[in-house]
């Protein structure tokens, strides 16, 4: 009988009721664990019981491990891990790496001596060999090093390698200071340098420094064990020189080609100021001397430094000094200044009427690259750039000897450059004839000199290159300080005079800089943006670097830059946990993966949007300090990120976020003994490319490009897919008779177990499984699995070692009461149950219920 008010006949309704309803699960959109129980964690081990979910959308998975999302919504297993290379013998990786061309640089620590200085090794991908990078310490001071960052930049068409580190325990160095008999001005020099922990905070200085010394017996006892002689004095603990503090940032640099050819990288030790750069010759100290000689007419008068009111005589009182320069900055001015009276002013000088500067007794091996000479006139306090002499510019002695005496007095010395003296010291000479002077490479000089020694370079543990400029940060004393490198050719110098600067991000805030990136706004403008972390998660911040004409309070801080905090935007506490992708700036925060798109808001400010809400428990169920070592990379419009190497549940998990489909899935790497230290783009163009994964003992590759027909091979890694709780309606309001599952693959090879688990009408646990096995690849592959239970809800697992592309699966279901007890085909279960729970049929355990031959023969 047809139902009342029905438009169908009784026959039509009966036929309709006899047909199964089809639930198709397709167009997958990644995993969603936001609403799972609190006991659930994204562990790389098998998911335990208690992870059922009743409010999950049917097109989401609870687990998608070692399988990625295709653009058409299908799920495909990833390629097998490829072992690239192991750590050098006797060493283990620390996680600090850098790849350039076919060379892979890695910081390593000794397994036998973990507290010793770390080393840098270089791996040649073509030769498959390791080579240790040599390290040379400036001024022969060695420290215990812990490498923190490696990167490179291009200068003058050549690559320069930069290796940054922490240096430890430099304050434990004691110096043996020897008085120089007959030396003027109480000069002392360092005879010996000894590292002894019991010497405390003692320190010393280089030759030529006036030192506070003590010869009291009680002070000498503090330095027992040092070999003494009659002329030995020891530096008082309160009068040490400015040595590097513990854990202070240090920079080593070297030409990339030189490093490959086994030449060392060299650090940024601070140069002594000019007067302290003299040499020790036997029992005497020769300090640096500075003088000027006039040539042509009598332009120089050093006796009378007054400007007469009458014509003639001196027209200008000139004061000259110089600075030594290395690749990181300049020293202080040489003192005492050289003063003289000039009979002509600078604009009246000619090439036959000027000054000849001589700087003598310069100690060798001080890593000096150039001398910059400056002058000021009459009562002016501003220094004017006079000229520059590069160290590479040398000259030969003139046979006629000294121009200041003899017959050649007054003639122009025909030399400008550096010369090695017979006693091993250097001499630098320079001709100055006013505005007509060829001042050398003026663009490389410090045009706004400050009386401040910056030859140490930026004290920084991290750095990066943005376009043609370098940025450094990570000063332990000023973690909020950003050092901005100079103009082209002066990238390592942060003096204003070289085009550099430094800026502070809210020094009273307590934040620290974690990363510096280039970001492009919707209007097309480029912004250098700085992400900052904080021990209080709510106080992380982000700043944009802006050019300004405001005068800063710090003498060096910035007349050209300032930081502007971006409103409604969080920061990032991880050094490697942020990057710029095609559609925005991504960074890992306390509560998830955030993105700031290029769409601008009011007052040119930006806001943050979370894209990881489907995996929020991964972030919210962990302490924030576990994310300090997070790392993120961007390959082919997919973000890959690892969150922690300090947590057993996350130390082998890589998360993937598709910026197009917004789907998220996971990869599990290696074995139980592996812990991911870092991921990086392994992208040398002559080899297979993909995700480079650094563990302590080896580097493996998760390929993202196809080189071989890998689909024909069995997958060694375990692939795991698991749906959320499925039912005929959400939320569940009725029971469903699940008759059969139909699973469709584009292609399949390997062994895969399909498991259906659920709760039946009477609240009992139901478990149905089937093993799919194919030794050769099958295209357009379909499998069926018999279920035959009345279920309130259920979920499906796919677990095994197989390669496949899953397009969809179909559940054939009947509404409650329509098809009780009707069974079709074979099943892998031992038996079926009727409505009251009694077993109705018995069958053999089968691997495939469609294999009739196996059923009959067994």
PDB file of N, CA and C in Angstrom, residues 384-389 430 432 434-442 445:
ATOM      1  N   UNK A 384      86.316  66.214   7.517  1.00  0.00           N
ATOM      2  CA  UNK A 384      86.084  66.146   6.076  1.00  0.00           C
ATOM      3  C   UNK A 384      86.964  65.036   5.506  1.00  0.00           C
ATOM      4  N   UNK A 385      86.385  64.233   4.652  1.00  0.00           N
ATOM      5  CA  UNK A 385      87.124  63.131   4.037  1.00  0.00           C
ATOM      6  C   UNK A 385      88.214  63.684   3.125  1.00  0.00           C
ATOM      7  N   UNK A 386      89.440  63.209   3.333  1.00  0.00           N
ATOM      8  CA  UNK A 386      90.596  63.674   2.556  1.00  0.00           C
ATOM      9  C   UNK A 386      90.990  62.653   1.504  1.00  0.00           C
ATOM     10  N   UNK A 387      91.116  61.395   1.904  1.00  0.00           N
ATOM     11  CA  UNK A 387      91.533  60.386   0.939  1.00  0.00           C
ATOM     12  C   UNK A 387      91.585  59.010   1.565  1.00  0.00           C
ATOM     13  N   UNK A 388      91.892  58.029   0.726  1.00  0.00           N
ATOM     14  CA  UNK A 388      91.831  56.632   1.139  1.00  0.00           C
ATOM     15  C   UNK A 388      92.923  55.858   0.413  1.00  0.00           C
ATOM     16  N   UNK A 389      93.548  54.948   1.134  1.00  0.00           N
ATOM     17  CA  UNK A 389      94.577  54.093   0.535  1.00  0.00           C
ATOM     18  C   UNK A 389      94.207  52.640   0.831  1.00  0.00           C
ATOM     19  N   UNK A 430     100.378  58.862   1.241  1.00  0.00           N
ATOM     20  CA  UNK A 430      99.279  59.371   0.436  1.00  0.00           C
ATOM     21  C   UNK A 430      99.540  60.819   0.075  1.00  0.00           C
ATOM     22  N   UNK A 432      98.143  64.435  -1.091  1.00  0.00           N
ATOM     23  CA  UNK A 432      96.909  65.210  -1.008  1.00  0.00           C
ATOM     24  C   UNK A 432      97.159  66.584  -1.603  1.00  0.00           C
ATOM     25  N   UNK A 434      94.409  68.884  -2.321  1.00  0.00           N
ATOM     26  CA  UNK A 434      93.143  69.592  -2.300  1.00  0.00           C
ATOM     27  C   UNK A 434      92.049  68.913  -3.096  1.00  0.00           C
ATOM     28  N   UNK A 435      91.233  69.744  -3.695  1.00  0.00           N
ATOM     29  CA  UNK A 435      90.078  69.229  -4.414  1.00  0.00           C
ATOM     30  C   UNK A 435      90.464  68.457  -5.671  1.00  0.00           C
ATOM     31  N   UNK A 436      91.707  68.541  -6.084  1.00  0.00           N
ATOM     32  CA  UNK A 436      92.138  67.819  -7.278  1.00  0.00           C
ATOM     33  C   UNK A 436      92.657  66.419  -6.941  1.00  0.00           C
ATOM     34  N   UNK A 437      92.581  66.058  -5.669  1.00  0.00           N
ATOM     35  CA  UNK A 437      93.108  64.760  -5.242  1.00  0.00           C
ATOM     36  C   UNK A 437      92.248  63.627  -5.779  1.00  0.00           C
ATOM     37  N   UNK A 438      92.931  62.596  -6.280  1.00  0.00           N
ATOM     38  CA  UNK A 438      92.244  61.352  -6.599  1.00  0.00           C
ATOM     39  C   UNK A 438      92.140  60.569  -5.295  1.00  0.00           C
ATOM     40  N   UNK A 439      90.970  60.596  -4.688  1.00  0.00           N
ATOM     41  CA  UNK A 439      90.817  60.120  -3.320  1.00  0.00           C
ATOM     42  C   UNK A 439      90.602  58.606  -3.218  1.00  0.00           C
ATOM     43  N   UNK A 440      90.975  57.906  -4.251  1.00  0.00           N
ATOM     44  CA  UNK A 440      90.741  56.473  -4.213  1.00  0.00           C
ATOM     45  C   UNK A 440      89.265  56.186  -4.429  1.00  0.00           C
ATOM     46  N   UNK A 441      88.808  55.036  -3.963  1.00  0.00           N
ATOM     47  CA  UNK A 441      87.410  54.664  -4.112  1.00  0.00           C
ATOM     48  C   UNK A 441      86.604  55.361  -3.023  1.00  0.00           C
ATOM     49  N   UNK A 442      86.194  56.595  -3.317  1.00  0.00           N
ATOM     50  CA  UNK A 442      85.497  57.397  -2.322  1.00  0.00           C
ATOM     51  C   UNK A 442      84.186  56.754  -1.895  1.00  0.00           C
ATOM     52  N   UNK A 445      84.478  54.670   1.264  1.00  0.00           N
ATOM     53  CA  UNK A 445      85.006  55.279   2.484  1.00  0.00           C
ATOM     54  C   UNK A 445      83.884  55.634   3.450  1.00  0.00           C
TER      55      UNK A 445
END
